[in-house]
Amino acid sequence: MSKSTTEPSRHDVVIIGAGFSGMLLIHRLRDELGYDVKVLERGEDVGGTWFWNRYPGARCDFESEFYSYSDEEIQQEWDWSERYAAQPEILDYINFVADRWDVRRSIEFDTTVTSAAFDEERDVWIVETDRDATFEARYLIAATGNLSVPSEPSFPGMETFTGPIHHTGRWPKGGVDFSGQRVAVIGTGSSGIQSIPLIAEQAAELTVFQRTATFTVPAANRPLTERERQVTKQNYPVLREAATHTRAGILGEQPIGSFADVDPVLARGELERRWRTTGLGVAATLNDTLVSEVANEFVSQFVRDKINQIVKDPATAKLLEPHDYPIGTKRLALDTGYYETFNRSNVSLVSIRETPIERFSRHGIVVDGHEHEFDAIVLATGFDAVTGALERIDITGRGGQSLTDAWSEGARSYLGLAVHGFPNLFTVTGPGSPAVLTNVLASIEHHVEWISDYLEHLRREGVSRTEATAEAQADWVARVAELASHTLYPKAASWYMGVNVPGKPRVFLAYLGGFGHYRTACSEVAASGYPGFAHAHSVRESAARETERVNA
Ligand code: N01
């Protein structure tokens, strides 16, 4: 990182990232509250995760009518075509909102933030970028997203492969034509599961390399009718409000009871119904699926039975059966025809569980001494989730400490919103919040509202520096860990635990108390005058005030 030679551009707030969060922050802080904001965005346009994840089959897994802003004008105007919209439609929606809110004039595109340092004299963040441009602001808000930094394993010999290698999280803008090609997909999380059926339809041959078999349920995606859209539009405020009190920030199927209380025949019938109609509702059939091993095994076995009914080749079905983790403790995937794809004659499955990928060669991938030849390789290998984007920026807080050091044993945060030692820094949907377990749009709206209210409070009180206290942060971190310890989540080697990235500390990164309870906790902090935050005036401002006092 080289320091800019030009004068810094000064603002009230600098925001990193122009996805859903960054755009809403511009609208709220600039248009509604009058702050001077500047957004720095690595991409050439708005959209964040939906700008980069253009792989075939990419779509959201919460209903689009609610995976969207609650702005009344916008929600009345926009018509969603499907229950779960595909990436192009979501990006169209994002562009529609960007135009409506005229956000682009506050954004520097093609600008990667390389470092941010807190100046303790003046209580401002000094933000350096990969361009010859420095920015300064009292507040720095990370709207960097939880799944924005691709995790790209480095297999031996990768550079020798002569064909293209595409990561699902950095898909080429013009798309990729696999017609007539032999294609490999490595990874069977949500991105693999969404893209594999479509790549299989286009490619001459598709080979899927699977390390861990994943639980996935049918999305039951379908076009929305005009009548359905009208009913939602008429009831939007009530439905959105009701969703804020739920566990995941979205209205959905309710559990029918606990494993012990429900007749197994009834439970199986309900699972069947949900399998056909509700997508994620399958995992919510019993209310103890995520805390009781027997309840979990009951639901897990239901899905395994489905796999064996769908997949015709018994050996392939066996490989696709997930046995490595309890259902729901890794993100449950939603698919359209995933298991059915393995009945195609041009698709094969290679397990790399016992015999990992040895190396890439000029012409393909070598496993167990055997070379599989390909024209193109797709890495559906996931993300350095939750903390990855922030840890790639050289962030220096009070006393010169770096964020990477502060998080060397796992991300620590107060409420998922602020970090001790890093004054005037806020994280939208940060670690320790429930965001990754919720309809993230609901979480984003909540955080943007909470942060905006807090900035208004600080402005009214004339405070120039706020910092989460060590005690409040330690209590919150302990609460997040305690909640996780009562569940089955820690049993999975998931990105929720940071396990998917070599060397990343194993810490459960999300609050499991539910979105409704979390909102209450945040509201209580605001209503009680923000306990857990230490407020101060900058050294310079204090000196100026003292001079004023003496002169008076
Ligand atoms: O990533 P993942 P993703 N060698 O981490 C495998 C959201 N999302 O991009 O399980 C071989 O889930 C890895 O194997 P294993 C959603 O929240 C949402 O699919 O670690 N294999 C796994 O199979 C999701 O949870 C949608 O053993 C390697 C796969 O790659 C999150 O994004 C769509 C490997 C990675 O799966 C991440 O999903 C897409 C290696 N070295 C994503 N490294 C929606 O529907 C990794 N793998 C909205």
Coordinates of C-alpha atoms and ligand atoms in Angstrom, one line a residue:
M1 CA 0.0 0.0 0.0
S2 CA 1.4 3.4 -0.9
K3 CA 0.3 6.6 0.7
S4 CA -1.6 9.0 -1.5
T5 CA 0.2 12.1 -2.6
T6 CA -3.0 14.1 -2.9
E7 CA -5.0 15.9 -0.1
P8 CA -7.4 13.5 1.6
S9 CA -11.1 13.7 0.6
R10 CA -12.9 14.5 3.9
H11 CA -16.4 13.2 4.9
D12 CA -18.5 12.5 7.9
V13 CA -18.7 8.8 7.1
V14 CA -16.7 6.4 4.9
I15 CA -18.4 3.2 4.1
I16 CA -16.7 0.1 2.6
G17 CA -18.8 -1.8 0.1
A18 CA -21.7 -0.9 -2.2
G19 CA -23.9 -4.0 -1.8
F20 CA -27.3 -4.0 -0.2
S21 CA -25.8 -2.6 3.0
G22 CA -23.7 0.2 1.5
M23 CA -26.6 1.4 -0.6
L24 CA -29.1 1.5 2.3
L25 CA -26.5 3.4 4.4
I26 CA -26.2 6.1 1.7
H27 CA -29.9 6.5 1.5
R28 CA -30.4 6.6 5.3
L29 CA -27.3 8.7 6.3
R30 CA -27.0 11.0 3.3
D31 CA -30.6 11.5 2.1
E32 CA -32.5 11.2 5.4
L33 CA -30.1 12.5 8.0
G34 CA -27.8 14.8 6.0
Y35 CA -24.4 13.2 6.5
D36 CA -21.7 13.6 4.0
V37 CA -20.9 10.0 3.1
K38 CA -18.5 8.3 0.7
V39 CA -18.6 4.7 -0.3
L40 CA -15.5 2.8 -1.6
E41 CA -16.3 -0.2 -3.7
R42 CA -13.9 -2.7 -5.3
G43 CA -16.3 -3.6 -8.1
E44 CA -17.2 -1.5 -11.2
D45 CA -20.8 -1.1 -10.1
V46 CA -23.2 -1.7 -7.2
G47 CA -24.5 -5.1 -6.1
G48 CA -21.8 -6.7 -3.8
T49 CA -22.3 -10.4 -3.6
W50 CA -24.9 -10.2 -6.4
F51 CA -22.4 -8.4 -8.6
W52 CA -19.8 -11.1 -8.3
N53 CA -21.8 -14.3 -8.0
R54 CA -23.0 -14.7 -11.6
Y55 CA -22.5 -18.4 -11.8
P56 CA -25.3 -20.4 -13.5
G57 CA -28.2 -21.1 -11.2
A58 CA -27.3 -18.4 -8.6
R59 CA -30.4 -17.4 -6.8
C60 CA -31.5 -16.4 -3.3
D61 CA -32.8 -18.9 -0.8
F62 CA -35.2 -16.6 1.0
E63 CA -38.4 -15.5 -0.7
S64 CA -37.5 -12.5 -2.9
E65 CA -40.6 -10.6 -1.8
F66 CA -38.8 -10.4 1.6
Y67 CA -35.2 -10.6 0.4
S68 CA -35.6 -7.0 -0.6
Y69 CA -35.7 -3.5 1.0
S70 CA -38.8 -2.6 3.1
D71 CA -38.9 0.9 1.5
E72 CA -42.7 1.3 0.9
E73 CA -42.4 3.0 -2.4
I74 CA -39.9 0.5 -3.8
Q75 CA -41.7 -2.6 -2.5
Q76 CA -45.0 -1.4 -4.1
E77 CA -43.3 -0.6 -7.4
W78 CA -41.1 -3.7 -7.9
D79 CA -42.6 -7.0 -9.2
W80 CA -40.7 -10.2 -8.4
S81 CA -41.2 -12.8 -11.0
E82 CA -40.4 -15.9 -9.0
R83 CA -40.5 -17.1 -5.4
Y84 CA -36.7 -17.2 -5.3
A85 CA -35.3 -14.8 -7.9
A86 CA -32.2 -15.6 -9.9
Q87 CA -29.1 -13.5 -9.8
P88 CA -29.9 -11.4 -12.9
E89 CA -33.2 -10.3 -11.5
I90 CA -31.8 -9.5 -8.1
L91 CA -29.0 -7.4 -9.8
D92 CA -31.7 -5.6 -11.9
Y93 CA -33.6 -4.8 -8.7
I94 CA -30.4 -3.5 -7.1
N95 CA -29.8 -1.3 -10.1
F96 CA -33.4 -0.1 -10.0
V97 CA -33.0 0.9 -6.4
A98 CA -29.5 2.5 -7.0
D99 CA -31.1 4.7 -9.7
R100 CA -34.1 5.6 -7.5
W101 CA -31.9 6.6 -4.6
D102 CA -29.2 8.1 -6.9
V103 CA -26.5 6.3 -4.9
R104 CA -23.8 6.2 -7.5
R105 CA -22.8 9.8 -7.0
S106 CA -21.6 8.9 -3.5
I107 CA -19.6 5.9 -4.6
E108 CA -16.0 5.5 -5.8
F109 CA -16.0 2.4 -7.9
D110 CA -13.0 0.3 -8.8
T111 CA -11.5 1.3 -5.5
T112 CA -10.1 -1.3 -3.1
V113 CA -9.5 -0.2 0.5
T114 CA -6.0 -1.3 1.5
S115 CA -5.7 0.2 5.0
A116 CA -7.6 2.2 7.6
A117 CA -5.9 3.8 10.6
F118 CA -7.6 5.6 13.5
D119 CA -6.0 9.0 14.3
E120 CA -6.3 9.4 18.0
E121 CA -5.5 13.1 18.0
R122 CA -8.4 14.0 15.7
D123 CA -10.7 11.0 16.1
V124 CA -10.9 10.3 12.4
W125 CA -10.3 7.3 10.3
I126 CA -7.7 7.7 7.5
V127 CA -8.5 5.3 4.7
E128 CA -6.0 4.4 2.0
T129 CA -6.9 2.8 -1.3
D130 CA -5.2 1.1 -4.2
R131 CA -5.7 4.3 -6.2
D132 CA -3.9 7.6 -5.5
A133 CA -6.7 8.6 -3.2
T134 CA -7.0 8.9 0.6
F135 CA -10.2 9.4 2.5
E136 CA -10.9 10.7 6.0
A137 CA -14.0 10.5 8.1
R138 CA -15.0 10.5 11.7
Y139 CA -16.8 7.2 11.2
L140 CA -15.9 4.1 9.3
I141 CA -18.6 1.6 8.5
A142 CA -17.7 -1.8 7.1
A143 CA -20.5 -2.9 4.8
T144 CA -18.3 -5.6 3.4
G145 CA -20.6 -8.6 3.5
N146 CA -20.2 -12.0 5.0
L147 CA -19.6 -14.0 1.9
S148 CA -17.6 -11.6 -0.3
V149 CA -14.0 -13.0 -0.3
P150 CA -13.7 -16.3 -2.2
S151 CA -11.8 -19.1 -0.6
E152 CA -9.5 -20.5 -3.3
P153 CA -7.6 -23.7 -2.3
S154 CA -4.2 -23.9 -3.8
F155 CA -3.9 -27.5 -5.2
P156 CA -0.4 -28.5 -6.2
G157 CA 0.2 -28.0 -10.0
M158 CA -2.8 -25.6 -10.3
E159 CA -0.8 -23.3 -12.5
T160 CA 0.0 -26.0 -15.0
F161 CA -3.6 -26.6 -16.0
T162 CA -4.0 -25.3 -19.5
G163 CA -7.8 -24.6 -19.4
P164 CA -9.7 -21.9 -17.5
I165 CA -10.4 -22.1 -13.8
H166 CA -13.5 -20.2 -12.6
H167 CA -14.5 -19.5 -9.0
T168 CA -18.3 -19.3 -8.6
G169 CA -17.8 -16.2 -6.4
R170 CA -15.9 -14.4 -9.2
W171 CA -17.8 -15.5 -12.3
P172 CA -16.9 -13.8 -15.6
K173 CA -19.3 -11.0 -16.4
G174 CA -20.2 -12.3 -19.9
G175 CA -20.9 -15.8 -18.6
V176 CA -19.1 -19.0 -19.6
D177 CA -20.1 -21.4 -22.4
F178 CA -19.4 -25.0 -21.5
S179 CA -21.0 -26.5 -24.6
G180 CA -19.2 -29.6 -25.8
Q181 CA -16.7 -29.4 -22.9
R182 CA -15.5 -31.7 -20.2
V183 CA -16.0 -29.8 -17.0
A184 CA -15.0 -30.4 -13.3
V185 CA -16.8 -28.8 -10.4
I186 CA -15.0 -29.0 -7.0
G187 CA -17.2 -28.3 -4.0
T188 CA -20.8 -29.2 -3.2
G189 CA -22.0 -26.4 -0.9
S190 CA -24.8 -24.1 -2.0
S191 CA -22.9 -22.6 -5.0
G192 CA -22.0 -26.1 -6.3
I193 CA -25.5 -27.4 -5.7
Q194 CA -27.0 -24.5 -7.6
S195 CA -24.6 -24.5 -10.5
I196 CA -24.1 -28.3 -11.1
P197 CA -27.6 -29.0 -12.6
L198 CA -27.2 -26.2 -15.1
I199 CA -23.6 -26.9 -16.0
A200 CA -24.6 -30.6 -16.5
E201 CA -27.3 -29.5 -19.1
Q202 CA -24.7 -27.6 -21.1
A203 CA -21.4 -29.5 -20.8
A204 CA -20.6 -32.6 -22.7
E205 CA -19.4 -34.3 -19.5
L206 CA -19.5 -33.1 -15.9
T207 CA -17.5 -34.6 -13.0
V208 CA -18.3 -33.4 -9.5
F209 CA -15.6 -33.7 -6.9
Q210 CA -17.2 -34.0 -3.5
R211 CA -15.4 -33.9 -0.1
T212 CA -18.4 -33.6 2.1
A213 CA -21.9 -34.7 1.0
T214 CA -24.3 -31.8 1.8
F215 CA -27.9 -31.8 2.9
T216 CA -30.0 -30.1 0.3
V217 CA -33.8 -29.8 -0.1
P218 CA -35.9 -28.9 -3.2
A219 CA -36.4 -25.1 -3.5
A220 CA -39.9 -25.6 -4.8
N221 CA -39.3 -22.5 -6.8
R222 CA -42.0 -21.2 -9.1
P223 CA -43.4 -18.1 -10.7
L224 CA -45.4 -15.8 -8.5
T225 CA -48.9 -15.0 -9.6
E226 CA -50.2 -11.5 -9.9
R227 CA -52.7 -12.3 -7.2
E228 CA -49.9 -13.4 -4.8
R229 CA -47.9 -10.3 -5.5
Q230 CA -50.9 -8.1 -4.8
V231 CA -51.7 -9.8 -1.5
T232 CA -48.1 -9.4 -0.3
K233 CA -48.1 -5.7 -1.4
Q234 CA -51.3 -5.0 0.5
N235 CA -49.9 -6.5 3.6
Y236 CA -46.2 -5.6 3.4
P237 CA -45.9 -3.5 6.6
V238 CA -47.7 -6.1 8.8
L239 CA -45.7 -9.0 7.3
R240 CA -42.4 -7.2 7.6
E241 CA -43.1 -6.2 11.2
A242 CA -44.2 -9.8 12.1
A243 CA -40.9 -11.1 10.6
T244 CA -38.8 -9.0 12.9
H245 CA -40.0 -11.1 15.9
T246 CA -39.0 -14.4 14.4
R247 CA -35.8 -16.4 14.8
A248 CA -34.6 -15.9 11.2
G249 CA -36.2 -12.5 10.3
I250 CA -38.7 -14.1 7.9
L251 CA -42.1 -15.6 8.2
G252 CA -42.2 -19.3 7.4
E253 CA -43.5 -22.7 8.5
Q254 CA -43.7 -23.2 12.2
P255 CA -42.4 -26.4 13.9
I256 CA -45.1 -29.0 14.7
G257 CA -43.5 -29.9 18.1
S258 CA -40.5 -31.6 19.5
F259 CA -39.3 -35.1 18.4
A260 CA -40.5 -36.6 21.7
D261 CA -44.0 -35.0 21.5
V262 CA -44.9 -35.7 17.9
D263 CA -46.0 -39.0 16.5
P264 CA -43.3 -40.2 14.0
V265 CA -45.8 -41.0 11.3
L266 CA -47.3 -37.5 11.6
A267 CA -43.8 -36.0 11.5
R268 CA -42.8 -38.0 8.5
G269 CA -46.0 -36.9 6.7
E270 CA -45.2 -33.3 7.5
L271 CA -41.7 -33.7 6.3
E272 CA -43.1 -35.1 3.0
R273 CA -45.4 -32.1 2.6
R274 CA -42.6 -29.6 3.3
W275 CA -40.2 -31.4 1.0
R276 CA -42.7 -30.8 -1.8
T277 CA -43.6 -27.3 -1.0
T278 CA -41.5 -25.2 1.4
G279 CA -37.8 -25.4 0.8
L280 CA -36.1 -24.5 4.1
G281 CA -39.2 -25.4 6.0
V282 CA -38.0 -29.1 6.1
A283 CA -35.4 -28.3 8.7
A284 CA -37.9 -26.4 10.8
T285 CA -40.4 -29.3 11.1
L286 CA -39.3 -30.2 14.6
N287 CA -38.4 -27.5 17.1
D288 CA -35.4 -29.5 18.5
T289 CA -33.7 -30.4 15.3
L290 CA -30.7 -28.2 16.1
V291 CA -30.4 -29.2 19.8
S292 CA -31.3 -32.9 20.0
E293 CA -29.3 -35.6 18.2
V294 CA -32.2 -38.0 17.9
A295 CA -34.5 -35.3 16.5
N296 CA -31.8 -34.3 14.1
E297 CA -31.1 -37.9 13.0
F298 CA -34.8 -38.4 12.3
V299 CA -34.8 -35.4 9.9
S300 CA -31.4 -36.3 8.5
Q301 CA -32.5 -39.8 7.7
F302 CA -35.6 -38.5 6.0
V303 CA -33.4 -36.6 3.5
R304 CA -31.1 -39.6 3.1
D305 CA -34.1 -41.8 2.2
K306 CA -35.1 -39.2 -0.4
I307 CA -31.7 -39.3 -2.0
N308 CA -32.0 -43.1 -2.3
Q309 CA -35.4 -42.7 -3.9
I310 CA -34.2 -40.1 -6.4
V311 CA -30.7 -41.3 -7.4
K312 CA -30.9 -44.5 -9.5
D313 CA -27.3 -45.8 -9.1
P314 CA -27.1 -47.1 -5.5
A315 CA -23.3 -46.5 -5.2
T316 CA -23.8 -42.8 -6.3
A317 CA -26.7 -42.4 -3.9
K318 CA -24.6 -43.8 -1.1
L319 CA -21.8 -41.3 -1.8
L320 CA -24.4 -38.4 -1.8
E321 CA -25.8 -39.4 1.6
P322 CA -24.6 -36.8 4.2
H323 CA -23.3 -38.4 7.3
D324 CA -20.6 -36.0 8.5
Y325 CA -22.7 -33.4 10.3
P326 CA -26.2 -32.9 11.7
I327 CA -28.7 -31.4 9.3
G328 CA -29.0 -27.7 9.6
T329 CA -25.6 -27.1 11.3
K330 CA -24.1 -26.2 7.9
R331 CA -26.2 -23.9 5.9
L332 CA -29.0 -26.1 4.4
A333 CA -28.9 -25.8 0.6
L334 CA -31.9 -25.3 -1.6
D335 CA -31.7 -26.9 -5.0
T336 CA -33.5 -27.3 -8.2
G337 CA -32.9 -30.9 -9.5
Y338 CA -29.6 -31.5 -7.8
Y339 CA -29.9 -35.1 -6.9
E340 CA -31.8 -35.8 -10.2
T341 CA -28.7 -34.5 -12.0
F342 CA -26.7 -37.6 -10.9
N343 CA -29.1 -39.7 -13.0
R344 CA -27.8 -38.1 -16.2
S345 CA -25.4 -40.2 -18.3
N346 CA -23.0 -37.3 -18.7
V347 CA -22.5 -36.7 -15.0
S348 CA -20.2 -38.6 -12.6
L349 CA -19.4 -38.1 -8.9
V350 CA -15.9 -38.6 -7.5
S351 CA -15.5 -38.7 -3.7
I352 CA -12.4 -36.9 -2.5
R353 CA -13.1 -37.7 1.1
E354 CA -10.7 -40.6 1.6
T355 CA -8.5 -39.8 -1.4
P356 CA -8.1 -36.0 -1.7
I357 CA -7.1 -34.3 -4.9
E358 CA -3.4 -35.0 -5.3
R359 CA -2.7 -32.3 -7.9
F360 CA -3.8 -30.5 -11.0
S361 CA -2.0 -31.6 -14.2
R362 CA -1.8 -29.9 -17.6
H363 CA -5.0 -31.6 -18.7
G364 CA -7.0 -32.1 -15.5
I365 CA -7.1 -33.4 -11.9
V366 CA -5.3 -36.3 -10.4
V367 CA -7.0 -38.3 -7.7
D368 CA -5.8 -41.6 -6.3
G369 CA -3.2 -41.8 -9.1
H370 CA -5.8 -41.5 -11.8
E371 CA -5.8 -38.4 -14.1
H372 CA -9.3 -37.1 -15.0
E373 CA -9.1 -34.9 -18.1
F374 CA -11.0 -31.6 -18.4
D375 CA -11.4 -28.5 -20.6
A376 CA -12.5 -26.3 -17.7
I377 CA -12.5 -26.4 -13.9
V378 CA -15.0 -24.7 -11.6
L379 CA -14.1 -24.0 -8.0
A380 CA -17.3 -23.9 -5.9
T381 CA -15.1 -23.8 -2.8
G382 CA -16.8 -21.1 -0.8
F383 CA -15.7 -18.0 1.0
D384 CA -13.5 -16.8 3.8
A385 CA -16.7 -15.9 5.5
V386 CA -17.7 -13.2 7.9
T387 CA -14.2 -11.9 8.8
G388 CA -12.4 -12.4 5.5
A389 CA -13.1 -9.0 3.9
L390 CA -12.1 -7.0 7.0
E391 CA -9.0 -9.0 7.7
R392 CA -7.7 -8.3 4.2
I393 CA -7.6 -4.6 5.0
D394 CA -4.8 -3.4 7.2
I395 CA -7.0 -1.9 10.0
T396 CA -5.2 -0.2 12.8
G397 CA -7.1 1.0 15.8
R398 CA -6.3 2.7 19.1
G399 CA -2.7 2.2 20.3
G400 CA -1.6 1.0 16.9
Q401 CA -3.2 -2.5 17.3
S402 CA -4.2 -4.3 14.2
L403 CA -7.6 -5.9 13.8
T404 CA -6.0 -9.1 12.6
D405 CA -4.1 -9.3 15.9
A406 CA -7.2 -8.5 17.9
W407 CA -8.9 -11.3 16.1
S408 CA -6.0 -13.8 16.1
E409 CA -7.9 -16.2 18.3
G410 CA -11.3 -15.6 16.7
A411 CA -13.4 -12.6 15.8
R412 CA -14.5 -10.6 18.9
S413 CA -17.2 -8.0 18.7
Y414 CA -19.8 -6.2 20.9
L415 CA -23.3 -7.0 19.4
G416 CA -21.7 -7.7 16.1
L417 CA -21.6 -4.0 15.6
A418 CA -18.4 -2.6 17.2
V419 CA -15.0 -3.9 18.2
H420 CA -13.1 -2.9 21.4
G421 CA -9.9 -1.0 20.5
F422 CA -11.3 0.2 17.2
P423 CA -13.2 3.5 18.0
N424 CA -15.8 4.9 15.6
L425 CA -15.8 1.7 13.5
F426 CA -19.1 -0.1 12.9
T427 CA -19.7 -3.4 11.2
V428 CA -22.9 -4.1 9.4
T429 CA -24.0 -7.8 10.0
G430 CA -20.6 -8.3 11.7
P431 CA -19.4 -11.4 13.6
G432 CA -21.4 -12.1 16.8
S433 CA -24.7 -10.9 15.2
P434 CA -27.3 -13.4 14.0
A435 CA -27.1 -12.1 10.4
V436 CA -25.8 -15.2 8.6
L437 CA -28.6 -17.3 10.1
T438 CA -31.3 -14.8 9.0
N439 CA -32.9 -13.3 6.0
V440 CA -29.8 -11.0 5.6
L441 CA -31.9 -8.1 4.3
A442 CA -33.8 -8.0 7.6
S443 CA -30.5 -7.9 9.4
I444 CA -29.0 -5.3 7.2
E445 CA -32.0 -3.0 7.7
H446 CA -31.9 -3.5 11.4
H447 CA -28.1 -2.7 11.6
V448 CA -28.4 0.3 9.4
E449 CA -31.2 1.7 11.5
W450 CA -29.4 1.0 14.7
I451 CA -26.1 2.6 13.6
S452 CA -27.9 5.6 12.2
D453 CA -29.8 6.2 15.4
Y454 CA -26.5 5.9 17.3
L455 CA -24.7 8.4 15.1
E456 CA -27.6 10.8 15.7
H457 CA -27.2 10.2 19.4
L458 CA -23.5 10.9 19.3
R459 CA -24.1 14.0 17.2
R460 CA -26.6 15.3 19.7
E461 CA -24.3 14.6 22.6
G462 CA -21.3 16.2 20.9
V463 CA -19.3 13.0 21.3
S464 CA -16.4 12.5 18.9
R465 CA -15.2 9.1 19.9
T466 CA -17.1 5.9 20.9
E467 CA -15.6 2.6 21.6
A468 CA -17.0 -0.7 22.8
T469 CA -15.6 -1.5 26.2
A470 CA -13.6 -4.6 26.9
E471 CA -16.1 -5.8 29.5
A472 CA -19.2 -5.4 27.3
Q473 CA -17.4 -7.1 24.4
A474 CA -16.2 -10.0 26.6
D475 CA -19.8 -10.5 27.9
W476 CA -21.2 -10.5 24.4
V477 CA -18.6 -12.9 23.1
A478 CA -19.3 -15.2 26.1
R479 CA -23.0 -15.1 25.4
V480 CA -22.6 -16.0 21.7
A481 CA -20.3 -18.9 22.7
E482 CA -22.6 -20.1 25.4
L483 CA -25.6 -20.1 23.1
A484 CA -23.7 -22.1 20.5
S485 CA -22.5 -24.6 23.1
H486 CA -26.1 -25.7 23.8
T487 CA -26.7 -26.6 20.1
L488 CA -25.4 -29.1 17.6
Y489 CA -23.8 -26.4 15.5
P490 CA -20.2 -26.9 16.8
K491 CA -20.4 -30.5 15.5
A492 CA -20.1 -29.3 11.9
A493 CA -16.9 -28.3 10.1
S494 CA -18.7 -25.2 8.7
W495 CA -17.9 -21.7 7.6
Y496 CA -20.0 -20.6 10.6
M497 CA -17.1 -22.0 12.7
G498 CA -14.3 -20.7 10.3
V499 CA -13.3 -24.3 9.7
N500 CA -13.3 -24.1 5.9
V501 CA -10.3 -21.8 5.7
P502 CA -7.0 -23.4 6.7
G503 CA -5.5 -21.8 9.8
K504 CA -8.6 -19.8 10.7
P505 CA -9.5 -20.0 14.4
R506 CA -12.5 -22.2 15.3
V507 CA -15.0 -19.8 16.8
F508 CA -18.7 -19.9 16.2
L509 CA -19.3 -16.6 14.4
A510 CA -23.0 -16.0 14.8
Y511 CA -25.5 -15.2 17.6
L512 CA -27.9 -18.1 18.0
G513 CA -30.5 -16.5 20.3
G514 CA -32.7 -15.6 17.3
F515 CA -33.2 -12.3 15.4
G516 CA -36.2 -11.2 17.6
H517 CA -34.2 -11.5 20.8
Y518 CA -31.2 -10.0 19.3
R519 CA -33.2 -6.9 18.1
T520 CA -34.5 -6.6 21.7
A521 CA -31.0 -6.7 23.1
C522 CA -29.8 -4.0 20.7
S523 CA -32.9 -1.8 21.4
E524 CA -32.3 -2.1 25.1
V525 CA -28.7 -0.9 24.7
A526 CA -30.0 2.1 22.7
A527 CA -32.8 2.9 25.2
S528 CA -30.5 2.8 28.2
G529 CA -28.1 5.4 26.7
Y530 CA -25.7 2.9 25.1
P531 CA -24.1 1.1 28.0
G532 CA -21.0 -0.9 26.8
F533 CA -19.7 2.0 24.8
A534 CA -17.2 4.5 26.2
H535 CA -17.7 8.0 24.9
A536 CA -15.0 10.7 24.6
H537 CA -14.0 14.0 22.9
S538 CA -10.9 14.1 20.7
V539 CA -7.7 15.4 22.2
R540 CA -7.9 18.4 19.9
E541 CA -11.6 19.1 20.6
S542 CA -11.1 18.7 24.3
A543 CA -8.2 21.2 24.2
A544 CA -10.3 23.6 22.1
R545 CA -13.2 23.3 24.6
E546 CA -10.8 23.9 27.5
T547 CA -9.4 27.0 25.8
E548 CA -13.0 28.3 25.3
R549 CA -13.8 27.6 29.0
V550 CA -10.7 29.4 30.2
N551 CA -11.3 32.4 27.9
A552 CA -14.9 32.6 29.0
Ligands
N01_1 O1 -19.4 -22.5 -0.1 P1 -19.4 -23.7 1.0 P2 -20.6 -22.1 -1.0 N1 -10.9 -29.5 -1.6 O2 -18.3 -23.3 2.0 C1 -15.6 -27.7 -0.8 C2 -24.2 -18.8 0.7 N2 -24.8 -19.1 -0.6 O3 -20.1 -21.0 -1.9 O4 -17.6 -29.2 3.0 C3 -12.1 -30.0 -1.9 O5 -20.8 -24.0 1.6 C4 -16.3 -27.8 0.6 O6 -16.0 -29.1 1.1 P3 -16.2 -29.3 2.7 C5 -24.8 -19.8 1.7 O7 -24.9 -19.1 2.9 C6 -26.1 -18.9 -0.7 O8 -21.3 -23.2 -1.7 O9 -15.4 -28.2 3.4 N3 -13.2 -29.4 -1.6 C7 -17.7 -27.6 0.2 O10 -18.3 -28.7 -0.4 C8 -23.7 -20.8 1.7 O11 -23.6 -21.5 2.9 C9 -26.7 -19.2 -1.9 O12 -15.6 -30.6 3.0 C10 -13.2 -28.2 -1.0 C11 -17.6 -26.5 -0.9 O13 -16.2 -26.6 -1.4 C12 -22.5 -19.9 1.6 O14 -22.9 -18.9 0.6 C13 -25.9 -19.7 -2.9 C14 -12.0 -27.6 -0.7 C15 -17.7 -25.1 -0.3 O15 -19.0 -25.0 0.2 C16 -21.3 -20.6 1.0 O16 -21.7 -21.5 -0.1 C17 -24.6 -19.8 -2.8 C18 -10.8 -28.3 -1.0 N4 -9.6 -27.7 -0.7 C19 -24.0 -19.5 -1.6 N5 -12.3 -26.4 -0.1 C20 -28.1 -19.0 -2.0 O17 -28.9 -19.8 -2.3 C21 -13.6 -26.3 -0.1 N6 -14.2 -27.4 -0.6 C22 -28.5 -17.6 -1.6

